[in-house]
């Protein structure tokens, strides 16, 4: 690994984090050992930085992050964006108007902050798949009266919009409908009850490539771990794409290696298999 892989990107939920949303001791040791060898360890997540758990923020060897599905690549040490790809706010307003025709809750990320109508936050139990995500609904989103108006009045473009469903049988239908009506969007999912909408250039694969170029690292000298549809571009772009044992079939098919599931220290096992 030390002779080839120089950057390891890893998704968080259902990849690096266990069921308690912590990093296991084995996974932590594997990342620390890789970092000591000079390998960049890069979280690559749909979350914004403020929404990452403390167990990630406390890893002092992490300097670069790929956040919001690749809408932002950030250098923590220099406190600067390296790459960004955002939805123009006029397009975001159009999409919110489209969204209002569907029985879903929705939020958006702007300037690395999440905003959501207070009415949806009050009904968070309907949309959160477990207590952990229920806490995220309530604690990590700024409640607003009218999200569409907030977007209109903001000076920022939009990094991501999310839908939250109660009827899971509609998920694939809704994803196809969004992709058909808004071909400029990347439509993906990272947890069971959500659909994530970014501009197409905002994907983990493009972000990984941008970061590798910034660091003057050949893309073939990168590895990436993931499980969900929002990880697919990263798995394909990386020199070595590694699917978790619990990954969706499309991610497994695109991967070079399939490791153990997230709750069996699959990231550590994968790093060990890299050599």
CSV table of C-alpha atoms in Angstrom, one decimal:
chain,number,residue,atom,x,y,z
A,1,UNK,CA,0.0,0.0,0.0
A,2,UNK,CA,2.8,2.4,0.9
A,3,UNK,CA,4.3,2.1,-2.6
A,4,UNK,CA,1.1,2.8,-4.4
A,5,UNK,CA,-2.0,4.1,-2.6
A,6,UNK,CA,-1.5,7.7,-1.5
A,7,UNK,CA,-5.1,8.7,-0.7
A,8,UNK,CA,-7.9,6.7,0.9
A,9,UNK,CA,-11.4,8.2,0.7
A,10,UNK,CA,-14.2,6.6,2.8
A,11,UNK,CA,-17.9,7.1,3.1
A,12,UNK,CA,-19.2,7.3,6.6
A,13,UNK,CA,-22.7,5.9,7.1
A,14,UNK,CA,-22.9,2.2,6.6
A,15,UNK,CA,-19.2,2.2,5.7
A,16,UNK,CA,-16.7,3.6,8.2
A,17,UNK,CA,-19.2,4.2,11.1
A,18,UNK,CA,-20.7,1.3,13.0
A,19,UNK,CA,-24.3,0.9,14.0
A,20,UNK,CA,-23.7,3.3,16.9
A,21,UNK,CA,-22.3,5.9,14.5
A,22,UNK,CA,-18.8,5.4,16.0
A,23,UNK,CA,-15.5,4.3,14.5
A,24,UNK,CA,-14.5,0.9,15.8
A,25,UNK,CA,-11.1,0.5,17.4
A,26,UNK,CA,-9.9,-1.7,14.5
A,27,UNK,CA,-11.0,0.7,11.9
A,28,UNK,CA,-9.4,3.6,13.8
A,29,UNK,CA,-6.1,1.8,14.1
A,30,UNK,CA,-6.1,0.9,10.4
A,31,UNK,CA,-6.7,4.6,9.4
A,32,UNK,CA,-4.0,5.8,11.9
A,33,UNK,CA,-1.5,3.3,10.5
A,34,UNK,CA,-2.2,4.4,6.9
A,35,UNK,CA,-1.9,8.1,7.9
A,36,UNK,CA,1.5,7.4,9.6
A,37,UNK,CA,2.6,6.0,6.2
A,38,UNK,CA,1.8,9.4,4.6
A,39,UNK,CA,-1.5,8.4,3.1
A,40,UNK,CA,-4.2,11.0,3.1
A,41,UNK,CA,-7.4,9.8,4.9
A,42,UNK,CA,-10.4,11.6,3.5
A,43,UNK,CA,-14.0,11.3,4.7
A,44,UNK,CA,-16.3,11.4,1.7
A,45,UNK,CA,-19.9,11.9,2.8
A,46,UNK,CA,-23.3,13.4,2.0
A,47,UNK,CA,-23.1,15.3,5.3
A,48,UNK,CA,-21.8,18.8,5.7
A,49,UNK,CA,-18.8,19.2,8.0
A,50,UNK,CA,-20.9,20.3,11.0
A,51,UNK,CA,-23.0,17.2,10.7
A,52,UNK,CA,-20.1,14.8,11.0
A,53,UNK,CA,-19.8,13.0,14.3
A,54,UNK,CA,-17.1,14.0,16.8
A,55,UNK,CA,-15.3,10.7,16.3
A,56,UNK,CA,-14.4,11.9,12.8
A,57,UNK,CA,-13.7,15.5,13.7
A,58,UNK,CA,-11.3,14.3,16.4
A,59,UNK,CA,-9.1,12.5,14.0
A,60,UNK,CA,-6.2,14.9,13.9
A,61,UNK,CA,-4.6,13.2,10.8
A,62,UNK,CA,-7.6,14.3,8.7
A,63,UNK,CA,-6.9,17.4,6.7
A,64,UNK,CA,-9.2,17.2,3.6
A,65,UNK,CA,-12.9,16.3,3.5
A,66,UNK,CA,-15.3,15.6,0.6
A,67,UNK,CA,-18.7,16.7,1.9
A,68,UNK,CA,-22.3,17.0,0.7
A,69,UNK,CA,-21.7,14.3,-1.9
A,70,UNK,CA,-18.9,16.2,-3.6
A,71,UNK,CA,-20.5,19.6,-3.6
A,72,UNK,CA,-17.5,20.8,-1.5
A,73,UNK,CA,-13.9,19.7,-1.0
A,74,UNK,CA,-12.4,21.5,1.9
A,75,UNK,CA,-8.9,21.9,3.4
A,76,UNK,CA,-9.4,22.1,7.1
A,77,UNK,CA,-5.9,23.3,7.8
A,78,UNK,CA,-6.0,26.2,5.4
A,79,UNK,CA,-9.7,26.8,6.0
A,80,UNK,CA,-10.5,27.0,2.3
A,81,UNK,CA,-12.6,25.3,-0.4
A,82,UNK,CA,-10.6,23.4,-3.0
A,83,UNK,CA,-13.6,22.4,-5.2
A,84,UNK,CA,-17.3,23.2,-5.2
A,85,UNK,CA,-20.2,22.4,-7.4
A,86,UNK,CA,-23.6,23.9,-6.5
A,87,UNK,CA,-27.2,24.2,-7.8
A,88,UNK,CA,-27.9,27.7,-9.0
A,89,UNK,CA,-30.4,29.2,-6.6
A,90,UNK,CA,-32.9,29.9,-9.4
A,91,UNK,CA,-32.9,26.2,-10.4
A,92,UNK,CA,-33.2,25.3,-6.7
A,93,UNK,CA,-36.3,27.4,-6.4
A,94,UNK,CA,-37.8,25.7,-9.4
A,95,UNK,CA,-37.0,22.3,-7.9
A,96,UNK,CA,-38.6,23.3,-4.6
A,97,UNK,CA,-41.8,24.2,-6.4
A,98,UNK,CA,-41.7,20.8,-8.1
A,99,UNK,CA,-41.1,19.2,-4.7
A,100,UNK,CA,-44.2,20.8,-3.2
A,101,UNK,CA,-46.3,18.5,-5.4
A,102,UNK,CA,-45.0,15.4,-3.6
A,103,UNK,CA,-45.8,14.1,-0.1
A,104,UNK,CA,-42.3,14.4,1.2
A,105,UNK,CA,-40.3,16.5,3.7
A,106,UNK,CA,-37.4,18.4,2.3
A,107,UNK,CA,-34.4,20.4,3.3
A,108,UNK,CA,-31.4,22.1,1.6
A,109,UNK,CA,-27.7,22.8,2.3
A,110,UNK,CA,-26.4,26.3,1.7
A,111,UNK,CA,-23.0,27.6,2.7
A,112,UNK,CA,-22.4,24.3,4.7
A,113,UNK,CA,-25.6,24.7,6.8
A,114,UNK,CA,-28.8,22.8,6.6
A,115,UNK,CA,-32.2,24.5,6.5
A,116,UNK,CA,-35.6,22.9,6.8
A,117,UNK,CA,-39.2,24.1,7.3
A,118,UNK,CA,-40.1,24.0,11.0
A,119,UNK,CA,-43.3,22.1,10.1
A,120,UNK,CA,-41.2,19.2,8.9
A,121,UNK,CA,-38.9,19.3,11.9
A,122,UNK,CA,-42.0,19.0,14.1
A,123,UNK,CA,-42.9,15.8,12.3
A,124,UNK,CA,-39.4,14.4,12.3
A,125,UNK,CA,-40.5,11.0,13.7
A,126,UNK,CA,-42.3,10.3,10.4
A,127,UNK,CA,-39.2,10.6,8.3
A,128,UNK,CA,-36.2,9.6,10.5
A,129,UNK,CA,-35.3,5.9,10.2
A,130,UNK,CA,-34.0,5.7,13.8
A,131,UNK,CA,-33.2,7.7,16.9
A,132,UNK,CA,-29.8,8.8,15.6
A,133,UNK,CA,-31.3,10.4,12.5
A,134,UNK,CA,-34.2,11.8,14.6
A,135,UNK,CA,-31.6,13.7,16.6
A,136,UNK,CA,-29.9,14.9,13.4
A,137,UNK,CA,-33.3,16.2,12.2
A,138,UNK,CA,-33.8,18.2,15.3
A,139,UNK,CA,-30.3,19.4,16.1
A,140,UNK,CA,-28.5,19.9,12.8
A,141,UNK,CA,-31.1,21.8,10.8
A,142,UNK,CA,-32.0,25.5,11.1
A,143,UNK,CA,-35.8,25.7,11.2
A,144,UNK,CA,-37.3,28.2,8.8
A,145,UNK,CA,-40.8,29.3,7.9
A,146,UNK,CA,-40.5,29.0,4.1
A,147,UNK,CA,-37.5,27.3,2.7
A,148,UNK,CA,-38.2,28.5,-0.8
A,149,UNK,CA,-38.2,32.1,0.3
A,150,UNK,CA,-35.0,31.6,2.2
A,151,UNK,CA,-33.3,30.3,-0.9
A,152,UNK,CA,-34.7,33.2,-3.0
A,153,UNK,CA,-33.3,35.7,-0.5
A,154,UNK,CA,-29.9,34.1,0.1
A,155,UNK,CA,-26.7,35.3,-1.6
A,156,UNK,CA,-25.6,31.6,-1.9
A,157,UNK,CA,-26.4,28.9,-4.3
A,158,UNK,CA,-27.6,25.5,-3.0
A,159,UNK,CA,-25.2,22.6,-2.3
A,160,UNK,CA,-27.8,19.9,-1.9
A,161,UNK,CA,-31.5,19.3,-1.6
A,162,UNK,CA,-32.9,16.2,0.2
A,163,UNK,CA,-36.3,14.5,0.1
A,164,UNK,CA,-37.5,12.4,3.1
A,165,UNK,CA,-40.1,9.8,2.5
A,166,UNK,CA,-42.7,7.9,4.5
A,167,UNK,CA,-43.7,5.6,1.7
A,168,UNK,CA,-40.6,3.6,0.7
A,169,UNK,CA,-42.4,1.9,-2.1
A,170,UNK,CA,-42.3,5.3,-4.0
A,171,UNK,CA,-38.5,5.8,-3.7
A,172,UNK,CA,-37.3,4.4,-7.0
A,173,UNK,CA,-40.3,6.0,-8.9
A,174,UNK,CA,-39.5,9.4,-7.4
A,175,UNK,CA,-35.8,9.1,-8.2
A,176,UNK,CA,-36.6,8.3,-11.8
A,177,UNK,CA,-39.0,11.2,-12.0
A,178,UNK,CA,-36.5,13.7,-10.6
A,179,UNK,CA,-33.8,12.5,-13.0
A,180,UNK,CA,-36.3,12.8,-16.0
A,181,UNK,CA,-37.6,16.3,-15.1
A,182,UNK,CA,-34.2,17.7,-14.0
A,183,UNK,CA,-31.5,16.0,-16.1
A,184,UNK,CA,-28.9,18.5,-14.8
A,185,UNK,CA,-29.2,16.7,-11.4
A,186,UNK,CA,-27.3,13.8,-9.8
A,187,UNK,CA,-30.0,11.8,-7.9
A,188,UNK,CA,-28.8,9.4,-5.2
A,189,UNK,CA,-29.5,8.0,-1.8
A,190,UNK,CA,-27.4,7.2,1.3
A,191,UNK,CA,-29.9,6.1,3.9
A,192,UNK,CA,-33.2,4.2,3.5
A,193,UNK,CA,-35.7,7.1,3.7
A,194,UNK,CA,-33.9,9.8,1.8
A,195,UNK,CA,-33.3,11.0,-1.8
A,196,UNK,CA,-30.3,13.3,-2.4
A,197,UNK,CA,-30.2,15.9,-5.2
A,198,UNK,CA,-27.0,17.6,-6.3
A,199,UNK,CA,-25.9,19.3,-9.5
A,200,UNK,CA,-24.3,16.6,-11.6
A,201,UNK,CA,-20.8,17.8,-11.2
A,202,UNK,CA,-21.2,17.5,-7.4
A,203,UNK,CA,-20.5,13.9,-7.0
A,204,UNK,CA,-17.9,12.0,-4.9
A,205,UNK,CA,-16.0,10.8,-8.0
A,206,UNK,CA,-15.5,14.3,-9.5
A,207,UNK,CA,-14.5,15.5,-6.0
A,208,UNK,CA,-12.0,12.7,-5.5
A,209,UNK,CA,-10.4,13.5,-8.8
A,210,UNK,CA,-10.3,17.2,-8.1
A,211,UNK,CA,-8.6,16.5,-4.7
A,212,UNK,CA,-6.1,14.1,-6.2
A,213,UNK,CA,-5.2,16.7,-8.9
A,214,UNK,CA,-4.8,19.3,-6.2
A,215,UNK,CA,-2.4,17.1,-4.2
A,216,UNK,CA,-0.6,16.0,-7.4
A,217,UNK,CA,-1.6,12.4,-6.8
A,218,UNK,CA,-2.4,10.2,-9.8
A,219,UNK,CA,-6.0,9.0,-9.5
A,220,UNK,CA,-4.7,5.4,-9.9
A,221,UNK,CA,-3.0,5.9,-6.5
A,222,UNK,CA,-6.3,6.4,-4.7
A,223,UNK,CA,-8.7,4.0,-3.0
A,224,UNK,CA,-12.3,4.6,-2.0
A,225,UNK,CA,-14.7,2.7,0.2
A,226,UNK,CA,-18.5,3.0,-0.2
A,227,UNK,CA,-21.9,1.3,0.0
A,228,UNK,CA,-24.7,3.4,-1.5
A,229,UNK,CA,-25.6,5.0,-4.8
A,230,UNK,CA,-24.0,8.3,-3.8
A,231,UNK,CA,-20.7,6.4,-3.6
A,232,UNK,CA,-20.9,4.9,-7.0
A,233,UNK,CA,-19.0,7.6,-8.9
A,234,UNK,CA,-16.2,7.5,-6.3
A,235,UNK,CA,-15.9,3.7,-6.6
A,236,UNK,CA,-15.6,4.1,-10.3
A,237,UNK,CA,-13.2,7.0,-10.3
A,238,UNK,CA,-10.8,5.6,-7.7
A,239,UNK,CA,-7.7,3.6,-8.6
A,240,UNK,CA,-9.1,0.9,-6.3
A,241,UNK,CA,-12.8,1.0,-5.7
A,242,UNK,CA,-13.8,-1.0,-2.6
A,243,UNK,CA,-17.5,-2.0,-1.9
A,244,UNK,CA,-18.6,-2.8,1.6
A,245,UNK,CA,-20.1,-6.3,2.1
A,246,UNK,CA,-23.4,-4.5,2.8
A,247,UNK,CA,-23.2,-2.3,-0.4
A,248,UNK,CA,-26.0,-2.2,-3.0
A,249,UNK,CA,-25.5,-4.5,-5.9
A,250,UNK,CA,-24.6,-1.7,-8.3
A,251,UNK,CA,-21.7,-0.6,-6.1
A,252,UNK,CA,-20.5,-4.1,-5.7
A,253,UNK,CA,-20.6,-4.6,-9.5
A,254,UNK,CA,-18.5,-1.4,-10.0
A,255,UNK,CA,-15.9,-2.3,-7.4
A,256,UNK,CA,-12.5,-3.8,-7.7
A,257,UNK,CA,-12.7,-5.4,-4.2
A,258,UNK,CA,-15.6,-6.3,-2.0
A,259,UNK,CA,-14.7,-6.1,1.7
A,260,UNK,CA,-16.6,-7.1,4.9
A,261,UNK,CA,-19.8,-5.3,5.9
A,262,UNK,CA,-19.6,-2.0,7.9
A,263,UNK,CA,-20.4,-3.7,11.2
A,264,UNK,CA,-17.5,-6.2,10.7
A,265,UNK,CA,-14.7,-3.6,10.4
A,266,UNK,CA,-14.9,-3.7,6.6
A,267,UNK,CA,-12.8,-0.6,6.1
A,268,UNK,CA,-9.9,-2.0,8.2
A,269,UNK,CA,-10.1,-5.3,6.4
A,270,UNK,CA,-10.0,-3.6,3.1
A,271,UNK,CA,-7.0,-1.5,4.0
A,272,UNK,CA,-5.2,-4.6,5.1
A,273,UNK,CA,-6.1,-6.3,1.8
A,274,UNK,CA,-4.6,-3.4,-0.1
A,275,UNK,CA,-1.2,-4.5,1.3
